[in-house]
Amino acid sequence: MVDDNKTNNDINCNNNSNNNFNSNNNIDEKKEAAKLEEHQHVEHEDIISPELEALLHTDPRKGLTTAEINERQTTFGMNELPEQKTNPLLKFLRYFTGPMSYLIEMACILSALVSDWLDFGLILTLLLVNAGIGYGEERKAESALAALRQTLALKTRCWRDGKLQEIDVRELVPGDVVVLRIGDIIPADARLLGLGVNGEQSEAELQIDQSALTGESLPVVKTKGSTAYSSSIVKQGQQLAVVTKTGTQTFIGRAASLIAITAEQGHFQKVINKIANVLVVTTVLLVGIVLAYQMIKYQGTPQGDWKVVIKNCLVLTVAAIPVGLPTVMSVTMAVGAKQLSKKQVIVKRLTAIEELASVSVLCSDKTGTLTLNELTFDEPYLSPGYTSDDILLYSYLAAEPGANDPIESAVRRAAETTLDVLQKREDSHSVPGYKVTAFQPFNPVTKMTQATILDLKADQHFRVAKGAPQVIIELVGGNDDAVNAVNALARRGLRALGVAKSIPNDPEKYELVGMISLLDPPRTDSAETIRDCNKMGVEVKMITGDQHIIAKEVAGRMGMSRVILDANHLVDPTKSEDEVTEHCRRADGFAQVIPEHKYRVVELLQNKGLLVGMTGDGVNDAPALKKADVGIAVSGCTDAARSAADIVLLAPGLSTIIDGVRVSRSIFQRLRSYALYRITSTIHFLMFMFVVTLVEDWNMPAILLIMICVLNDAATLVISVDNTQISSKPDKWRIGQLLTLSTILSIFLAGLSFAHFYVARDIFHVTPHELNSIMYLHISSAPHFTIFSTRLPGFWWENMPHWIFFICVIGTQILALLFSVYGVFGEAHEVAPCGWSWGLAVLGVSFVYFMILDVVKVYVLRIWSFGLTATLFPTPGRRAKLASIIQETKEKEHSDKLWNKLAIHVVAHELECGLRQ
């Protein structure tokens, strides 16, 4: 990073310590005259087709004609990003789709047909509440494409028909000649012509800030023939440029296209759909059999009327299907979103909370996310006799006040926060004890700034020069130690800036003060955040558009390994998809990437079955943020990144992500707890009611079934405040395990239900209406108490439930106890009082039974594995997956051995490089 913002991508020896480059620590180099190393700035190359190239040779003094402009607008379209708006009504209606929703909606329609308005109102309310919560949370999000449009300039100056005109940016076409000046937002991808505004030859360079596009921390120097990208900002200089690409063909347009095609179904929704499919198919099958049985058995009787039969089956369906499942999960996640908002984490998509708990890889942008996105004074190289305060003072005296330059800003900021002499001054434009009598601002030809200073105390004048290292070293007559220091800084990706001061009584002779080193440093909390993520089983990968050596230096400072690969590894035609994927999995990050590369990294990791989080702040991050399972926009991000993300951090840095992961994992446990409970109770209910209806021709009164549905789901809404055990590694939905465990618990519950039924009827000979009350209390309480067990993977006493949750669950069952004991609904609904002895006995058995089921749950979870499932219930798909897992395990073990051997060689190589330096 010596001059022209150039870096070296090929140096593998990096110094990870903050060296003090003073005279006591000279770098051992050959004694021959040292030379500054040339460092190539690696940048994405814009590919221009021969057909397009032929249109770019416009006369820069005349520009295009009106006829040419009209023809090219017809061919290439307008210079704008296409807008796609979603109808708010259609967006709201999407929340009523899916297998579970369709079954519930069908039940709602059938309720209206048979005039069962109680069921109709209940089902419709649940549907609207669930859709309202989801729509209300997500309507806050703005379109990512609209945000990208806001980053584009609105007007630009352009040569057309021999005149310099101001036109709307959207009217630009390839071949237009535009004027680029300091402060301009570049209106389209354009090639610099090396000409001034009036067509005169110009060797002036342009400094362009394209950090929001590429992630580069330093302004990039562009010269004749270089491409300036749309929506980047001119920081210094002016030139004419010919437009090469417009609209969706530009660098930013391709990013917009990636966002537009990324509209996949979320991970959580896929899980819920899998669960719903199983429950819906089971419910429809069993209720369909009951429907056919009753229609045939009661044919020709009042009980066989289709309305009566449908009403009976409808009540059975409503009680069986988990109509409250979407609502309970939405409320739980909404409560979690409120908890996260207090920690300055804003959730735009509710299901992202659950998905964050399962993220095992976090891909992070560097510039502005892991780093401050501002140049900062680092450890300088100092000539003998000078200190850090000296070099800061002289740099400040030669700094141009108010200059819109990141290097000048970094120097002034460091001096103002470090030097005592600048702390308590009355005039912010002066330095106590010194007076600037002459000032020459930065000259792009001489590459330095000069100032003449009067030392008020000594009444002597001296001059200070500050600029490119090679210029300052030449100014002082050469200095091998300084050359070696600059080379060492450049190998680590640090930007060097030379400072020299004239000697007393000879203003034309200079001596070297030292070399300032500048770097966009990691945030103070980045290293700790990465360590915390690793402790929680989340691997952090740094993905940046910045230069390779800068990425390695920053990674080292944050305590990450230095296995940072350049983007060529992602598009290497000699490697297979599996090999590239393995690179992604193994590497600690990638450098010199463009938006397509970031998108590809996320996609490859997802194809490997990993849940991927992505953090970023720039336009270049937006496609990957949208593609990731959880996109996280950091504080100070662009509108494009904020709109593409699922979660927005308001506090600087990534430290709040740790809070987000902890909260999301606690919410995940609540969701899994409720899902296990609800699936268990549904399968149990269907299993018992199906058999008892066909074998004993027994039906529970509709009012009692509805009360079970209403009370139990209402009580479980407060699971959102329950205590949980936070997992030390990413959570994962194991659908096979969930359904297997649910089925086993359901069988145990069904056995208890049949025991209650036959003991009460055949041994104690209770009346049919008393039997209804007894079975209502049992079916209400036994599955419901199971939630005390399902809320934890371990034994229920390892983490006691929250008192609010406990009171609500117990309270609903006490209410059910009173309904049964006193037969509240009366003989008209076929309900009779069962008495306190039966009521307390049933409730007591249910409470004790959940503890027995808890032991069953713990041991099932201990012995369960996918291998066991594939062995007990073999299918071609399961056998193939098991074989793939075994093969991947062997390959991983072999690969780990190879990488460990390689790591030893890398450490030895870096140690050797360090000793040489």
GROMACS .gro file of C-alpha atoms in nm, residues 174-402:
model
  229
  174PRO     CA    1  -2.338   0.337  -2.391
  175GLY     CA    2  -2.109   0.576  -2.579
  176ASP     CA    3  -2.223   0.891  -2.395
  177VAL     CA    4  -1.934   1.112  -2.280
  178VAL     CA    5  -1.991   1.230  -1.921
  179VAL     CA    6  -1.805   1.470  -1.694
  180LEU     CA    7  -1.684   1.331  -1.361
  181ARG     CA    8  -1.592   1.586  -1.093
  182ILE     CA    9  -1.507   1.572  -0.725
  183GLY     CA   10  -1.816   1.482  -0.520
  184ASP     CA   11  -2.008   1.334  -0.817
  185ILE     CA   12  -2.196   1.006  -0.788
  186ILE     CA   13  -2.089   0.817  -1.101
  187PRO     CA   14  -2.408   0.772  -1.309
  188ALA     CA   15  -2.316   0.454  -1.501
  189ASP     CA   16  -2.020   0.225  -1.555
  190ALA     CA   17  -1.774   0.437  -1.753
  191ARG     CA   18  -1.419   0.422  -1.890
  192LEU     CA   19  -1.190   0.715  -1.808
  193LEU     CA   20  -1.059   0.894  -2.118
  194GLY     CA   21  -0.764   1.083  -1.965
  195LEU     CA   22  -0.915   1.410  -2.086
  196GLY     CA   23  -1.019   1.730  -1.912
  197VAL     CA   24  -1.370   1.869  -1.932
  198ASN     CA   25  -1.300   2.052  -2.259
  199GLY     CA   26  -1.122   1.758  -2.422
  200GLU     CA   27  -0.764   1.858  -2.335
  201GLN     CA   28  -0.513   1.589  -2.238
  202SER     CA   29  -0.494   1.535  -1.860
  203GLU     CA   30  -0.269   1.312  -1.654
  204ALA     CA   31  -0.464   1.384  -1.337
  205GLU     CA   32  -0.578   1.078  -1.146
  206LEU     CA   33  -0.922   1.022  -1.002
  207GLN     CA   34  -0.961   0.893  -0.648
  208ILE     CA   35  -1.288   0.704  -0.626
  209ASP     CA   36  -1.462   0.570  -0.316
  210GLN     CA   37  -1.618   0.240  -0.420
  211SER     CA   38  -1.629   0.086  -0.070
  212ALA     CA   39  -2.007   0.045  -0.081
  213LEU     CA   40  -1.969  -0.152  -0.406
  214THR     CA   41  -1.654  -0.358  -0.356
  215GLY     CA   42  -1.577  -0.331   0.016
  216GLU     CA   43  -1.236  -0.173  -0.039
  217SER     CA   44  -1.139   0.033   0.264
  218LEU     CA   45  -0.929   0.290   0.072
  219PRO     CA   46  -1.021   0.516  -0.220
  220VAL     CA   47  -0.906   0.360  -0.546
  221VAL     CA   48  -0.687   0.555  -0.787
  222LYS     CA   49  -0.820   0.544  -1.142
  223THR     CA   50  -0.626   0.650  -1.449
  224LYS     CA   51  -0.689   0.663  -1.823
  225GLY     CA   52  -0.855   0.338  -1.938
  226SER     CA   53  -0.980   0.241  -1.591
  227THR     CA   54  -1.346   0.167  -1.529
  228ALA     CA   55  -1.540   0.377  -1.281
  229TYR     CA   56  -1.846   0.196  -1.148
  230SER     CA   57  -2.197   0.332  -1.123
  231SER     CA   58  -2.295   0.476  -0.780
  232SER     CA   59  -1.934   0.506  -0.656
  233ILE     CA   60  -1.820   0.855  -0.554
  234VAL     CA   61  -1.542   1.077  -0.694
  235LYS     CA   62  -1.324   1.190  -0.405
  236GLN     CA   63  -1.052   1.374  -0.598
  237GLY     CA   64  -0.986   1.493  -0.953
  238GLN     CA   65  -1.195   1.533  -1.268
  239GLN     CA   66  -1.203   1.369  -1.611
  240LEU     CA   67  -1.421   1.285  -1.905
  241ALA     CA   68  -1.542   0.927  -1.929
  242VAL     CA   69  -1.731   0.727  -2.189
  243VAL     CA   70  -2.029   0.524  -2.064
  244THR     CA   71  -1.973   0.151  -2.116
  245LYS     CA   72  -2.272  -0.009  -1.946
  246THR     CA   73  -2.609   0.110  -1.819
  247GLY     CA   74  -2.905  -0.019  -1.620
  248THR     CA   75  -2.900  -0.386  -1.525
  249GLN     CA   76  -2.569  -0.442  -1.709
  250THR     CA   77  -2.373  -0.222  -1.468
  251PHE     CA   78  -2.184  -0.352  -1.167
  252ILE     CA   79  -2.463  -0.239  -0.934
  253GLY     CA   80  -2.728  -0.356  -1.182
  254ARG     CA   81  -2.596  -0.711  -1.169
  255ALA     CA   82  -2.622  -0.697  -0.791
  256ALA     CA   83  -2.985  -0.588  -0.828
  257SER     CA   84  -3.049  -0.880  -1.063
  258LEU     CA   85  -2.915  -1.125  -0.803
  259ILE     CA   86  -3.150  -0.979  -0.543
  260ALA     CA   87  -3.445  -1.008  -0.779
  261ILE     CA   88  -3.390  -1.381  -0.843
  262THR     CA   89  -3.345  -1.463  -0.474
  263ALA     CA   90  -3.696  -1.545  -0.357
  264GLU     CA   91  -3.662  -1.884  -0.195
  265GLN     CA   92  -3.885  -2.026   0.075
  266GLY     CA   93  -3.736  -1.977   0.420
  267HIS     CA   94  -3.586  -2.265   0.618
  268PHE     CA   95  -3.842  -2.235   0.899
  269GLN     CA   96  -4.133  -2.238   0.657
  270LYS     CA   97  -3.996  -2.556   0.498
  271VAL     CA   98  -3.981  -2.721   0.842
  272ILE     CA   99  -4.335  -2.615   0.933
  273ASN     CA  100  -4.461  -2.739   0.595
  274LYS     CA  101  -4.301  -3.080   0.653
  275ILE     CA  102  -4.465  -3.109   0.994
  276ALA     CA  103  -4.796  -2.982   0.856
  277ASN     CA  104  -4.790  -3.227   0.567
  278VAL     CA  105  -4.759  -3.523   0.803
  279LEU     CA  106  -5.036  -3.401   1.033
  280VAL     CA  107  -5.267  -3.297   0.749
  281VAL     CA  108  -5.233  -3.628   0.564
  282THR     CA  109  -5.286  -3.824   0.886
  283THR     CA  110  -5.587  -3.614   0.987
  284VAL     CA  111  -5.753  -3.628   0.645
  285LEU     CA  112  -5.698  -4.003   0.617
  286LEU     CA  113  -5.833  -4.097   0.959
  287VAL     CA  114  -6.120  -3.847   0.962
  288GLY     CA  115  -6.208  -3.958   0.608
  289ILE     CA  116  -6.237  -4.318   0.730
  290VAL     CA  117  -6.458  -4.207   1.022
  291LEU     CA  118  -6.673  -4.003   0.782
  292ALA     CA  119  -6.725  -4.299   0.548
  293TYR     CA  120  -6.794  -4.531   0.844
  294GLN     CA  121  -7.064  -4.306   0.990
  295MET     CA  122  -7.226  -4.234   0.654
  296ILE     CA  123  -7.258  -4.609   0.587
  297LYS     CA  124  -7.355  -4.717   0.939
  298TYR     CA  125  -7.621  -4.452   0.997
  299GLN     CA  126  -7.755  -4.444   0.644
  300GLY     CA  127  -8.125  -4.366   0.639
  301THR     CA  128  -8.133  -4.236   0.999
  302PRO     CA  129  -8.121  -3.880   1.134
  303GLN     CA  130  -7.765  -3.948   1.248
  304GLY     CA  131  -7.675  -4.035   0.891
  305ASP     CA  132  -7.777  -3.695   0.753
  306TRP     CA  133  -7.472  -3.553   0.571
  307LYS     CA  134  -7.485  -3.229   0.770
  308VAL     CA  135  -7.481  -3.416   1.101
  309VAL     CA  136  -7.197  -3.646   0.994
  310ILE     CA  137  -6.991  -3.358   0.850
  311LYS     CA  138  -7.049  -3.157   1.166
  312ASN     CA  139  -6.926  -3.445   1.384
  313CYS     CA  140  -6.620  -3.497   1.166
  314LEU     CA  141  -6.562  -3.122   1.147
  315VAL     CA  142  -6.546  -3.095   1.524
  316LEU     CA  143  -6.310  -3.391   1.529
  317THR     CA  144  -6.093  -3.226   1.263
  318VAL     CA  145  -6.080  -2.890   1.443
  319ALA     CA  146  -5.983  -3.061   1.767
  320ALA     CA  147  -5.720  -3.274   1.593
  321ILE     CA  148  -5.539  -3.033   1.361
  322PRO     CA  149  -5.313  -2.783   1.539
  323VAL     CA  150  -5.501  -2.472   1.430
  324GLY     CA  151  -5.310  -2.276   1.692
  325LEU     CA  152  -4.967  -2.395   1.571
  326PRO     CA  153  -4.897  -2.100   1.336
  327THR     CA  154  -5.039  -1.850   1.586
  328VAL     CA  155  -4.842  -1.977   1.886
  329MET     CA  156  -4.521  -1.979   1.682
  330SER     CA  157  -4.587  -1.631   1.541
  331VAL     CA  158  -4.660  -1.490   1.886
  332THR     CA  159  -4.349  -1.658   2.030
  333MET     CA  160  -4.129  -1.509   1.758
  334ALA     CA  161  -4.298  -1.168   1.790
  335VAL     CA  162  -4.220  -1.165   2.162
  336GLY     CA  163  -3.862  -1.258   2.074
  337ALA     CA  164  -3.847  -0.972   1.823
  338LYS     CA  165  -3.954  -0.732   2.099
  339GLN     CA  166  -3.682  -0.870   2.329
  340LEU     CA  167  -3.421  -0.823   2.057
  341SER     CA  168  -3.536  -0.466   1.984
  342LYS     CA  169  -3.438  -0.375   2.341
  343LYS     CA  170  -3.086  -0.495   2.253
  344GLN     CA  171  -3.085  -0.275   1.939
  345VAL     CA  172  -3.151  -0.569   1.707
  346ILE     CA  173  -3.444  -0.503   1.474
  347VAL     CA  174  -3.612  -0.808   1.321
  348LYS     CA  175  -3.777  -0.749   0.983
  349ARG     CA  176  -3.874  -1.110   0.908
  350LEU     CA  177  -4.009  -1.299   1.209
  351THR     CA  178  -3.894  -1.644   1.100
  352ALA     CA  179  -3.535  -1.512   1.083
  353ILE     CA  180  -3.529  -1.539   1.463
  354GLU     CA  181  -3.570  -1.915   1.450
  355GLU     CA  182  -3.327  -1.948   1.158
  356LEU     CA  183  -3.059  -1.747   1.339
  357ALA     CA  184  -3.059  -2.015   1.610
  358SER     CA  185  -2.964  -2.275   1.348
  359VAL     CA  186  -2.692  -2.075   1.171
  360SER     CA  187  -2.360  -2.261   1.181
  361VAL     CA  188  -2.161  -2.037   0.943
  362LEU     CA  189  -2.158  -1.658   0.961
  363CYS     CA  190  -2.014  -1.492   0.651
  364SER     CA  191  -1.916  -1.136   0.733
  365ASP     CA  192  -1.819  -0.842   0.521
  366LYS     CA  193  -1.500  -0.672   0.643
  367THR     CA  194  -1.515  -0.303   0.565
  368GLY     CA  195  -1.761  -0.125   0.795
  369THR     CA  196  -1.870  -0.449   0.961
  370LEU     CA  197  -1.565  -0.604   1.121
  371THR     CA  198  -1.368  -0.282   1.073
  372LEU     CA  199  -1.446   0.086   1.133
  373ASN     CA  200  -1.451   0.181   0.762
  374GLU     CA  201  -1.219   0.472   0.833
  375LEU     CA  202  -0.844   0.506   0.802
  376THR     CA  203  -0.672   0.514   1.140
  377PHE     CA  204  -0.321   0.608   1.253
  378ASP     CA  205  -0.124   0.287   1.312
  379GLU     CA  206   0.228   0.222   1.447
  380PRO     CA  207   0.462   0.452   1.246
  381TYR     CA  208   0.821   0.412   1.130
  382LEU     CA  209   1.029   0.688   1.298
  383SER     CA  210   1.369   0.831   1.215
  384PRO     CA  211   1.615   0.855   1.506
  385GLY     CA  212   1.532   1.141   1.741
  386TYR     CA  213   1.162   1.167   1.652
  387THR     CA  214   0.857   1.040   1.840
  388SER     CA  215   0.501   0.950   1.745
  389ASP     CA  216   0.386   1.290   1.874
  390ASP     CA  217   0.641   1.463   1.650
  391ILE     CA  218   0.525   1.290   1.332
  392LEU     CA  219   0.160   1.359   1.420
  393LEU     CA  220   0.232   1.728   1.489
  394TYR     CA  221   0.424   1.785   1.163
  395SER     CA  222   0.163   1.589   0.968
  396TYR     CA  223  -0.110   1.805   1.120
  397LEU     CA  224   0.074   2.125   1.032
  398ALA     CA  225   0.092   2.007   0.669
  399ALA     CA  226  -0.271   1.889   0.659
  400GLU     CA  227  -0.521   2.072   0.444
  401PRO     CA  228  -0.810   2.196   0.661
  402GLY     CA  229  -1.153   2.083   0.541
   0.00000   0.00000   0.00000
